[in-house]
Amino acid sequence: MDWGALHTILGGVNKHSTSIGKIWLTVLFIFRIMILVVAAERVWGDEQDDFVCNTLQPGCKNVCYDTFFPISHIRLWALQLIFVSTPALLVAMHVAYRRHEKKRQFRKGDQKCEYKDIEEIRRQRFRIEGSLWWTYTSSIFFRLLFEAVFMYAFYFMYDGFQMPRLMKCNAWPCPNTVDCFVSRPTEKTVFTIFMIAVSSICILLNVAELCYLLTKFFLRRSKKAGNPKHHPNHENKEETKQNEMNELISDSCQNAVIGFSS
Amino acid sequence: MSWGFLRDLLSGVNKYSTGIGRIWVAVVFIFRLLVYIVAAENIWKYEHDEFECNIKQPGCENVCFDHFFPVSHIRLWALQLIMVSTPSLLVVFHVAYRENREKQHNQKLYKSPGEIDGGLLCTYLISLILKTGFEIVFLVLFYKLYNGFEVPRLVKCDIRPCPNTVDCYISKPTEKMIFLYFLVATSCLCIVLNLSELSYLIFKYSIKCYLKRYIKKHQ
């Protein structure tokens, strides 16, 4: 059980996302999770061992470390990534529920059911409309909320995004104000800024997706009011090709993530 | 053999669960198992090395650490995850037993082996009660062993061979406390999900039973 498993769980959602949603998922896995696993974890790996205070007083280092790092950057990012990925599961559950209903209709032998077999129901991609639109939009809203909350928590806890070289500590049992030195401050600052930048890109992608969905919703409403006819089959073929390409890309990404994380 | 094994077992359980059961599996996978593996394990990794006492007396640190952490938080967490996931296997075994029986008698004995009715309903309810029971037992154990869910920065220790009362400092106490509260919150969420599923199933099947009796009476 690791990040690769999360990718498997979310990979299914990819099929039912918009194009911007697919880009967001790719950015999430390549520029955030993969960077966290292959690079950032090594940079923060020795953080307490190499945190050095200019005192021999036992316990002073532990207490100063705990004062300046209530929760490590790396753990905060891991939690952020988990929380930000989870709203997509709402969409996955809704799709699974719809599939379950269609399978039930098919088994009852409903005349209205347009599928030839169960496999077609399993493979079918649902359009983002009706109640699925509301679920999808709520999931994007929650994603945005979690991203913003975690970025604010980060900024609030660490007084900005820069890692200082030196911290002055006078918590008990340190006998007086003691100099404590953080290990690899510049490298940590670089990675912090990188992760914040990618978070911001993800926020922009989510906002763009939200605007796209709202625009589509209002356009569809005005179209329905004007002209009720439309041709779904032609659009579906192009979307199926796009889906196959995206699945090939996401499969190769999944193998890369599993390879790096194992 | 690792957590992947538990993940595969639970994926099998997902097939025979209700909707709330599937939400429970998702919560256990993502908010408990995944958080444990990618974040929590690393916090407690060097807890003994980083536990420091203000004394040079050999053996004092070991004895004090052992006194304050009889079972480490992280091991209790892992045990809780395993115990809480296992009752779901009862359901899997019962379904396998049903399918085996159908094969042996070479005829259709049940409407569908995975359908939650009759004996399988009892097994499912028992598994829910056991899951909830284990969650509560482990939460109480955590509370009693560690005097609440707080992790202090400093503990005072005066066990032999420490010559007098000695100050011992725990590493990363705030981070450990944050994750312990996270554990408690997810446990409580799982207890709520289990209780809702229990009430939902009891309610659904009481209504079914009542309607059957009502129809029989009027026939």
Short mmCIF file of C-alpha atoms in Angstrom, two decimals:
data_model
loop_
_atom_site.label_atom_id
_atom_site.label_comp_id
_atom_site.label_asym_id
_atom_site.label_seq_id
_atom_site.Cartn_x
_atom_site.Cartn_y
_atom_site.Cartn_z
CA MET A 1 0.00 0.00 0.00
CA ASP A 2 1.63 3.25 -1.08
CA TRP A 3 1.23 6.10 -3.52
CA GLY A 4 1.01 3.64 -6.43
CA ALA A 5 -2.15 2.19 -4.89
CA LEU A 6 -3.64 5.70 -4.68
CA HIS A 7 -2.87 6.09 -8.38
CA THR A 8 -4.75 2.85 -9.14
CA ILE A 9 -7.75 4.06 -7.16
CA LEU A 10 -7.77 7.47 -8.87
CA GLY A 11 -6.91 6.16 -12.32
CA GLY A 12 -10.48 4.99 -12.77
CA VAL A 13 -11.73 8.54 -12.21
CA ASN A 14 -9.52 9.79 -15.05
CA LYS A 15 -11.88 8.33 -17.65
CA HIS A 16 -14.78 10.47 -16.50
CA SER A 17 -12.86 13.71 -16.03
CA THR A 18 -12.66 16.71 -18.31
CA SER A 19 -9.39 17.37 -20.17
CA ILE A 20 -8.34 19.90 -17.56
CA GLY A 21 -9.08 17.30 -14.88
CA LYS A 22 -6.78 14.84 -16.65
CA ILE A 23 -4.01 17.43 -16.80
CA TRP A 24 -4.52 18.12 -13.08
CA LEU A 25 -4.20 14.43 -12.25
CA THR A 26 -1.00 14.14 -14.30
CA VAL A 27 0.50 17.23 -12.61
CA LEU A 28 -0.48 15.80 -9.22
CA PHE A 29 1.23 12.48 -9.80
CA ILE A 30 4.33 13.62 -11.64
CA PHE A 31 5.18 16.99 -10.13
CA ARG A 32 3.94 16.46 -6.61
CA ILE A 33 3.77 12.82 -5.53
CA MET A 34 6.75 11.65 -7.53
CA ILE A 35 8.89 14.64 -6.48
CA LEU A 36 7.86 14.03 -2.86
CA VAL A 37 8.84 10.36 -3.00
CA VAL A 38 12.08 10.51 -5.01
CA ALA A 39 13.54 13.81 -3.88
CA ALA A 40 11.90 15.63 -1.01
CA GLU A 41 11.85 12.65 1.37
CA ARG A 42 15.64 12.30 1.03
CA VAL A 43 16.23 16.00 1.69
CA TRP A 44 14.17 15.90 4.90
CA GLY A 45 15.31 12.39 5.84
CA ASP A 46 18.01 13.43 8.29
CA GLU A 47 16.25 16.52 9.59
CA GLN A 48 16.38 15.75 13.30
CA ASP A 49 19.74 13.99 13.31
CA ASP A 50 21.45 16.93 11.66
CA PHE A 51 19.57 19.61 13.59
CA VAL A 52 22.38 20.85 15.83
CA CYS A 53 22.19 23.19 18.82
CA ASN A 54 25.13 24.98 20.35
CA THR A 55 24.75 23.40 23.78
CA LEU A 56 25.57 20.15 25.54
CA GLN A 57 22.44 20.32 27.71
CA PRO A 58 20.57 17.03 27.16
CA GLY A 59 17.03 17.54 25.94
CA CYS A 60 17.56 21.07 24.65
CA LYS A 61 17.86 19.91 21.02
CA ASN A 62 14.69 17.80 21.22
CA VAL A 63 12.69 20.61 22.73
CA CYS A 64 13.97 23.25 20.27
CA TYR A 65 13.30 20.97 17.30
CA ASP A 66 9.78 20.38 18.54
CA THR A 67 9.22 24.14 19.03
CA PHE A 68 10.31 25.08 15.51
CA PHE A 69 8.84 22.08 13.64
CA PRO A 70 5.48 21.12 15.20
CA ILE A 71 4.80 19.07 12.08
CA SER A 72 7.44 18.33 9.48
CA HIS A 73 7.10 19.82 5.96
CA ILE A 74 7.18 16.37 4.44
CA ARG A 75 4.29 15.07 6.57
CA LEU A 76 2.24 18.17 5.88
CA TRP A 77 2.71 17.67 2.11
CA ALA A 78 1.79 14.00 2.37
CA LEU A 79 -1.43 14.90 4.22
CA GLN A 80 -2.14 17.68 1.70
CA LEU A 81 -1.76 15.27 -1.22
CA ILE A 82 -4.01 12.69 0.43
CA PHE A 83 -6.73 15.22 1.23
CA VAL A 84 -6.55 16.85 -2.19
CA SER A 85 -6.85 13.50 -4.01
CA THR A 86 -9.79 12.26 -1.98
CA PRO A 87 -12.67 14.37 -3.45
CA ALA A 88 -12.12 12.55 -6.76
CA LEU A 89 -13.42 9.46 -4.96
CA LEU A 90 -16.84 11.13 -4.71
CA VAL A 91 -16.95 11.06 -8.50
CA ALA A 92 -15.74 7.44 -8.60
CA MET A 93 -18.49 6.41 -6.14
CA HIS A 94 -21.17 8.25 -8.12
CA VAL A 95 -20.04 6.58 -11.36
CA ALA A 96 -19.99 3.17 -9.65
CA TYR A 97 -23.51 3.80 -8.35
CA ARG A 98 -24.76 4.72 -11.85
CA ARG A 99 -23.10 1.63 -13.34
CA HIS A 100 -24.75 -0.50 -10.65
CA GLU A 101 -28.17 0.95 -11.55
CA LYS A 102 -27.62 0.38 -15.28
CA LYS A 103 -26.53 -3.23 -14.63
CA ARG A 104 -29.68 -3.76 -12.55
CA GLN A 105 -31.82 -2.36 -15.41
CA PHE A 106 -29.99 -4.60 -17.90
CA ARG A 107 -30.48 -7.72 -15.76
CA LYS A 108 -34.20 -6.97 -15.36
CA GLY A 109 -34.41 -6.96 -19.17
CA ASP A 110 -35.57 -3.37 -19.39
CA GLN A 111 -36.54 -2.42 -22.96
CA LYS A 112 -35.22 1.11 -22.48
CA CYS A 113 -31.70 -0.19 -21.75
CA GLU A 114 -29.53 0.46 -24.81
CA TYR A 115 -26.53 -1.77 -23.93
CA LYS A 116 -25.78 -5.12 -25.54
CA ASP A 117 -23.89 -6.67 -22.62
CA ILE A 118 -22.49 -6.07 -19.15
CA GLU A 119 -18.99 -5.44 -20.52
CA GLU A 120 -20.26 -2.43 -22.45
CA ILE A 121 -21.74 -0.99 -19.25
CA ARG A 122 -18.43 -1.53 -17.48
CA ARG A 123 -16.45 0.19 -20.22
CA GLN A 124 -18.86 3.04 -20.82
CA ARG A 125 -17.83 6.59 -20.05
CA PHE A 126 -20.49 8.80 -18.50
CA ARG A 127 -20.92 12.38 -19.61
CA ILE A 128 -20.62 15.02 -16.93
CA GLU A 129 -24.21 16.14 -16.75
CA GLY A 130 -27.15 15.98 -14.39
CA SER A 131 -26.33 14.82 -10.85
CA LEU A 132 -22.81 13.76 -11.91
CA TRP A 133 -22.14 17.42 -12.80
CA TRP A 134 -23.02 18.46 -9.25
CA THR A 135 -20.82 15.72 -7.73
CA TYR A 136 -17.93 16.64 -10.02
CA THR A 137 -18.25 20.36 -9.30
CA SER A 138 -18.42 19.72 -5.52
CA SER A 139 -15.29 17.57 -5.74
CA ILE A 140 -13.42 20.41 -7.48
CA PHE A 141 -14.66 22.86 -4.87
CA PHE A 142 -13.41 20.65 -2.02
CA ARG A 143 -10.08 20.19 -3.77
CA LEU A 144 -9.67 23.96 -3.96
CA LEU A 145 -10.66 24.32 -0.32
CA PHE A 146 -8.15 21.72 0.89
CA GLU A 147 -5.33 23.19 -1.21
CA ALA A 148 -6.00 26.68 0.15
CA VAL A 149 -6.28 25.47 3.77
CA PHE A 150 -3.01 23.55 3.62
CA MET A 151 -1.13 26.38 1.93
CA TYR A 152 -2.37 28.78 4.58
CA ALA A 153 -1.46 26.33 7.37
CA PHE A 154 2.03 26.05 5.90
CA TYR A 155 2.48 29.81 5.68
CA PHE A 156 1.11 30.32 9.19
CA MET A 157 3.19 27.57 10.84
CA TYR A 158 6.52 28.41 9.25
CA ASP A 159 6.21 32.19 8.93
CA GLY A 160 6.55 32.20 5.18
CA PHE A 161 8.16 29.70 2.83
CA GLN A 162 11.81 30.24 3.59
CA MET A 163 13.85 27.89 5.75
CA PRO A 164 16.27 29.88 7.95
CA ARG A 165 19.80 28.60 8.63
CA LEU A 166 19.82 29.64 12.24
CA MET A 167 17.09 29.65 14.88
CA LYS A 168 17.41 31.04 18.38
CA CYS A 169 15.82 28.93 21.07
CA ASN A 170 15.31 29.50 24.79
CA ALA A 171 12.75 26.84 25.69
CA TRP A 172 13.37 24.96 28.94
CA PRO A 173 15.72 23.03 29.61
CA CYS A 174 18.01 25.15 27.43
CA PRO A 175 19.99 27.19 29.99
CA ASN A 176 19.81 30.45 27.97
CA THR A 177 19.18 31.56 24.38
CA VAL A 178 20.83 28.90 22.26
CA ASP A 179 21.75 28.89 18.54
CA CYS A 180 20.27 25.97 16.61
CA PHE A 181 21.22 25.19 13.02
CA VAL A 182 18.91 23.56 10.49
CA SER A 183 20.39 21.03 8.05
CA ARG A 184 20.26 21.80 4.28
CA PRO A 185 18.24 25.04 4.56
CA THR A 186 18.77 26.17 0.96
CA GLU A 187 17.81 22.82 -0.57
CA LYS A 188 14.72 22.73 1.66
CA THR A 189 13.78 26.29 0.63
CA VAL A 190 14.12 25.34 -3.05
CA PHE A 191 11.86 22.32 -2.67
CA THR A 192 9.37 24.25 -0.55
CA ILE A 193 9.07 26.94 -3.23
CA PHE A 194 8.77 24.25 -5.92
CA MET A 195 5.94 22.46 -4.07
CA ILE A 196 4.15 25.76 -3.40
CA ALA A 197 4.47 26.73 -7.09
CA VAL A 198 3.03 23.40 -8.24
CA SER A 199 0.22 23.74 -5.65
CA SER A 200 -0.59 27.14 -7.14
CA ILE A 201 -0.63 25.66 -10.65
CA CYS A 202 -3.03 22.97 -9.42
CA ILE A 203 -5.25 25.65 -7.85
CA LEU A 204 -5.30 27.53 -11.20
CA LEU A 205 -6.16 24.32 -13.07
CA ASN A 206 -9.01 23.63 -10.65
CA VAL A 207 -10.34 27.18 -11.01
CA ALA A 208 -10.14 26.87 -14.81
CA GLU A 209 -11.97 23.54 -14.70
CA LEU A 210 -14.67 25.04 -12.47
CA CYS A 211 -15.15 27.96 -14.90
CA TYR A 212 -15.23 25.53 -17.85
CA LEU A 213 -17.91 23.40 -16.19
CA LEU A 214 -20.02 26.43 -15.26
CA THR A 215 -19.74 27.82 -18.81
CA LYS A 216 -20.70 24.44 -20.27
CA PHE A 217 -23.67 24.23 -17.90
CA PHE A 218 -25.03 27.65 -18.86
CA LEU A 219 -24.41 27.09 -22.59
CA ARG A 220 -26.22 23.74 -22.45
CA ARG A 221 -29.16 25.36 -20.69
CA SER A 222 -29.44 28.07 -23.31
CA LYS A 223 -29.06 25.47 -26.10
CA LYS A 224 -31.82 23.32 -24.62
CA ALA A 225 -34.07 26.33 -24.47
CA GLY A 226 -33.29 27.05 -28.16
CA ASN A 227 -32.69 23.70 -29.90
CA PRO A 228 -33.40 20.32 -28.20
CA LYS A 229 -31.71 18.16 -30.93
CA HIS A 230 -28.02 17.13 -30.72
CA HIS A 231 -25.81 14.30 -31.96
CA PRO A 232 -24.07 12.36 -29.13
CA ASN A 233 -22.56 9.51 -31.19
CA HIS A 234 -20.12 11.58 -33.24
CA GLU A 235 -18.78 13.34 -30.11
CA ASN A 236 -18.39 10.00 -28.26
CA LYS A 237 -16.06 8.48 -30.90
CA GLU A 238 -13.59 11.38 -30.64
CA GLU A 239 -13.78 11.31 -26.86
CA THR A 240 -13.13 7.54 -26.84
CA LYS A 241 -9.93 8.05 -28.86
CA GLN A 242 -8.82 10.83 -26.49
CA ASN A 243 -9.59 8.51 -23.54
CA GLU A 244 -7.48 5.69 -24.98
CA MET A 245 -4.54 8.07 -25.45
CA ASN A 246 -4.92 9.40 -21.92
CA GLU A 247 -5.09 5.87 -20.49
CA LEU A 248 -1.85 4.97 -22.31
CA ILE A 249 -0.17 8.05 -20.84
CA SER A 250 -1.51 7.40 -17.34
CA ASP A 251 -0.49 3.69 -17.49
CA SER A 252 3.08 4.59 -18.33
CA CYS A 253 3.03 7.19 -15.52
CA GLN A 254 1.70 4.56 -13.10
CA ASN A 255 4.56 2.21 -13.95
CA ALA A 256 7.06 5.02 -13.43
CA VAL A 257 5.54 5.97 -10.02
CA ILE A 258 5.47 2.34 -8.84
CA GLY A 259 9.04 1.83 -10.08
CA PHE A 260 10.34 4.87 -8.21
CA SER A 261 8.43 4.32 -5.00
CA SER A 262 9.38 0.61 -4.58
CA MET B 1 3.93 -10.10 3.37
CA SER B 2 3.13 -6.48 3.98
CA TRP B 3 0.28 -4.02 3.99
CA GLY B 4 -0.41 -4.85 0.34
CA PHE B 5 -1.74 -8.20 1.54
CA LEU B 6 -4.30 -6.47 3.77
CA ARG B 7 -5.22 -4.21 0.90
CA ASP B 8 -5.91 -7.19 -1.39
CA LEU B 9 -7.98 -8.90 1.32
CA LEU B 10 -10.10 -5.81 1.87
CA SER B 11 -10.63 -5.32 -1.87
CA GLY B 12 -12.26 -8.74 -1.87
CA VAL B 13 -14.56 -7.63 0.96
CA ASN B 14 -15.66 -4.58 -1.02
CA LYS B 15 -17.62 -6.78 -3.43
CA TYR B 16 -20.04 -8.04 -0.75
CA SER B 17 -20.48 -4.80 1.17
CA THR B 18 -23.28 -2.29 1.24
CA GLY B 19 -22.66 1.31 0.08
CA ILE B 20 -21.72 2.42 3.59
CA GLY B 21 -19.38 -0.60 3.85
CA ARG B 22 -17.57 0.58 0.72
CA ILE B 23 -17.17 4.07 2.17
CA TRP B 24 -15.72 2.41 5.30
CA VAL B 25 -13.18 0.48 3.16
CA ALA B 26 -12.19 3.71 1.37
CA VAL B 27 -11.74 5.55 4.70
CA VAL B 28 -9.61 2.69 6.11
CA PHE B 29 -7.43 2.52 2.96
CA ILE B 30 -6.86 6.18 2.43
CA PHE B 31 -7.13 7.96 5.78
CA ARG B 32 -5.71 5.21 7.97
CA LEU B 33 -3.52 2.77 6.05
CA LEU B 34 -2.04 5.23 3.55
CA VAL B 35 -1.45 7.92 6.21
CA TYR B 36 0.19 5.29 8.45
CA ILE B 37 2.56 4.15 5.71
CA VAL B 38 3.55 7.45 4.09
CA ALA B 39 3.62 9.69 7.16
CA ALA B 40 3.18 8.18 10.61
CA GLU B 41 5.73 5.35 10.37
CA ASN B 42 8.57 7.79 9.74
CA ILE B 43 7.75 9.94 12.74
CA TRP B 44 8.16 7.05 15.18
CA LYS B 45 11.06 5.45 13.28
CA TYR B 46 13.90 6.61 15.56
CA GLU B 47 11.88 7.20 18.72
CA HIS B 48 14.23 5.20 20.91
CA ASP B 49 17.43 6.76 19.52
CA GLU B 50 16.03 10.26 19.89
CA PHE B 51 14.71 9.69 23.43
CA GLU B 52 17.20 11.53 25.60
CA CYS B 53 17.67 11.61 29.40
CA ASN B 54 19.67 14.18 31.33
CA ILE B 55 22.02 11.58 32.80
CA LYS B 56 25.10 9.56 31.86
CA GLN B 57 24.14 6.48 33.95
CA PRO B 58 24.17 3.46 31.56
CA GLY B 59 20.84 1.69 31.35
CA CYS B 60 18.81 4.58 32.75
CA GLU B 61 17.56 5.73 29.33
CA ASN B 62 16.58 2.20 28.29
CA VAL B 63 14.69 1.57 31.50
CA CYS B 64 12.88 4.90 31.37
CA PHE B 65 11.89 4.47 27.73
CA ASP B 66 10.55 1.01 28.47
CA HIS B 67 8.56 2.34 31.44
CA PHE B 68 6.90 5.17 29.51
CA PHE B 69 6.32 3.26 26.24
CA PRO B 70 5.41 -0.37 27.09
CA VAL B 71 4.00 -0.70 23.56
CA SER B 72 4.88 2.03 21.09
CA HIS B 73 2.03 4.16 19.66
CA ILE B 74 2.88 3.06 16.16
CA ARG B 75 2.69 -0.66 16.99
CA LEU B 76 -0.68 -0.20 18.70
CA TRP B 77 -1.84 1.67 15.58
CA ALA B 78 -0.73 -1.20 13.32
CA LEU B 79 -2.42 -3.79 15.56
CA GLN B 80 -5.60 -1.72 15.55
CA LEU B 81 -5.61 -1.58 11.73
CA ILE B 82 -5.17 -5.34 11.46
CA MET B 83 -7.77 -6.25 14.11
CA VAL B 84 -10.32 -3.82 12.73
CA SER B 85 -9.99 -5.10 9.14
CA THR B 86 -10.17 -8.80 9.99
CA PRO B 87 -13.87 -9.28 10.94
CA SER B 88 -14.77 -8.45 7.32
CA LEU B 89 -13.15 -11.77 6.39
CA LEU B 90 -16.03 -13.59 8.13
CA VAL B 91 -18.28 -12.33 5.34
CA VAL B 92 -15.86 -13.49 2.64
CA PHE B 93 -15.61 -16.95 4.23
CA HIS B 94 -19.39 -17.27 4.51
CA VAL B 95 -19.87 -16.36 0.83
CA ALA B 96 -17.16 -18.88 -0.15
CA TYR B 97 -18.93 -21.51 2.00
CA ARG B 98 -22.23 -20.78 0.21
CA GLU B 99 -20.62 -21.05 -3.23
CA ASN B 100 -18.96 -24.31 -2.19
CA ARG B 101 -22.28 -25.73 -1.02
CA GLU B 102 -23.92 -24.80 -4.31
CA LYS B 103 -21.12 -26.55 -6.21
CA GLN B 104 -21.37 -29.68 -4.03
CA HIS B 105 -25.12 -30.04 -4.43
CA ASN B 106 -24.89 -28.99 -8.10
CA GLN B 107 -27.98 -26.80 -7.84
CA LYS B 108 -28.90 -23.20 -7.14
CA LEU B 109 -29.54 -23.04 -3.37
CA TYR B 110 -29.43 -19.25 -3.00
CA LYS B 111 -30.79 -16.35 -5.06
CA SER B 112 -27.18 -15.12 -5.22
CA PRO B 113 -24.35 -16.27 -2.89
CA GLY B 114 -23.27 -12.66 -2.33
CA GLU B 115 -26.75 -11.33 -1.49
CA ILE B 116 -26.97 -10.18 2.15
CA ASP B 117 -29.88 -12.20 3.54
CA GLY B 118 -30.52 -15.01 6.02
CA GLY B 119 -27.31 -16.44 7.50
CA LEU B 120 -25.07 -14.01 5.63
CA LEU B 121 -26.96 -11.10 7.18
CA CYS B 122 -26.19 -12.46 10.67
CA THR B 123 -22.51 -12.90 9.74
CA TYR B 124 -22.40 -9.36 8.34
CA LEU B 125 -24.00 -7.90 11.49
CA ILE B 126 -21.59 -9.86 13.72
CA SER B 127 -18.64 -8.57 11.71
CA LEU B 128 -19.90 -4.99 12.12
CA ILE B 129 -20.30 -5.44 15.90
CA LEU B 130 -16.81 -6.97 16.17
CA LYS B 131 -15.26 -4.14 14.11
CA THR B 132 -16.88 -1.51 16.32
CA GLY B 133 -15.88 -3.42 19.44
CA PHE B 134 -12.23 -3.60 18.40
CA GLU B 135 -12.15 0.11 17.55
CA ILE B 136 -13.51 1.04 20.98
CA VAL B 137 -11.17 -1.39 22.78
CA PHE B 138 -8.09 0.05 21.09
CA LEU B 139 -9.16 3.65 21.71
CA VAL B 140 -9.66 2.87 25.41
CA LEU B 141 -6.30 1.05 25.47
CA PHE B 142 -4.54 4.08 23.96
CA TYR B 143 -6.24 6.34 26.49
CA LYS B 144 -5.38 4.18 29.51
CA LEU B 145 -1.79 3.36 28.50
CA TYR B 146 -0.76 6.91 27.72
CA ASN B 147 -2.99 8.91 30.09
CA GLY B 148 -4.99 10.54 27.34
CA PHE B 149 -3.82 11.27 23.81
CA GLU B 150 -1.22 13.83 24.74
CA VAL B 151 2.49 13.30 24.24
CA PRO B 152 4.48 15.34 26.77
CA ARG B 153 7.83 16.93 25.92
CA LEU B 154 9.31 15.98 29.26
CA VAL B 155 8.81 12.96 31.50
CA LYS B 156 10.38 12.50 34.94
CA CYS B 157 11.83 9.09 35.65
CA ASP B 158 13.26 7.59 38.88
CA ILE B 159 13.47 3.85 38.23
CA ARG B 160 16.63 1.89 39.04
CA PRO B 161 19.40 2.25 37.84
CA CYS B 162 18.65 5.99 37.52
CA PRO B 163 20.29 7.44 40.65
CA ASN B 164 17.54 10.04 41.31
CA THR B 165 14.63 11.71 39.47
CA VAL B 166 15.87 12.32 35.97
CA ASP B 167 14.47 14.49 33.15
CA CYS B 168 13.81 12.58 29.93
CA TYR B 169 12.83 14.26 26.68
CA ILE B 170 10.62 12.68 24.04
CA SER B 171 11.37 13.51 20.39
CA LYS B 172 8.80 15.22 18.13
CA PRO B 173 6.00 15.27 20.74
CA THR B 174 3.82 17.80 18.91
CA GLU B 175 3.93 15.93 15.60
CA LYS B 176 3.15 12.66 17.38
CA MET B 177 0.21 14.27 19.16
CA ILE B 178 -1.18 15.67 15.88
CA PHE B 179 -1.10 12.23 14.29
CA LEU B 180 -2.57 10.57 17.38
CA TYR B 181 -5.52 12.97 17.23
CA PHE B 182 -5.83 12.15 13.52
CA LEU B 183 -5.94 8.45 14.44
CA VAL B 184 -8.65 9.09 17.05
CA ALA B 185 -10.70 11.17 14.59
CA THR B 186 -10.57 8.49 11.86
CA SER B 187 -11.37 5.75 14.41
CA CYS B 188 -14.43 7.69 15.56
CA LEU B 189 -15.48 8.22 11.93
CA CYS B 190 -15.20 4.48 11.31
CA ILE B 191 -17.24 3.75 14.46
CA VAL B 192 -19.97 6.13 13.22
CA LEU B 193 -19.95 4.46 9.77
CA ASN B 194 -20.19 0.99 11.31
CA LEU B 195 -23.07 2.00 13.59
CA SER B 196 -24.95 3.65 10.69
CA GLU B 197 -24.49 0.52 8.57
CA LEU B 198 -25.74 -1.62 11.47
CA SER B 199 -28.85 0.54 11.94
CA TYR B 200 -29.47 0.69 8.18
CA LEU B 201 -29.33 -3.11 7.79
CA ILE B 202 -31.47 -3.81 10.87
CA PHE B 203 -34.03 -1.22 9.73
CA LYS B 204 -34.09 -2.52 6.11
CA TYR B 205 -34.58 -6.13 7.09
CA SER B 206 -37.14 -5.41 9.79
CA ILE B 207 -39.24 -3.53 7.22
CA LYS B 208 -38.81 -6.43 4.75
CA CYS B 209 -39.86 -8.97 7.42
CA TYR B 210 -42.81 -6.86 8.50
CA LEU B 211 -44.04 -6.39 4.91
CA LYS B 212 -43.76 -10.15 4.22
CA ARG B 213 -45.83 -10.92 7.33
CA TYR B 214 -48.36 -8.24 6.43
CA ILE B 215 -48.78 -9.62 2.88
CA LYS B 216 -49.11 -13.21 4.20
CA LYS B 217 -51.78 -12.13 6.67
CA HIS B 218 -53.87 -10.52 3.98
CA GLN B 219 -53.62 -13.43 1.52
#
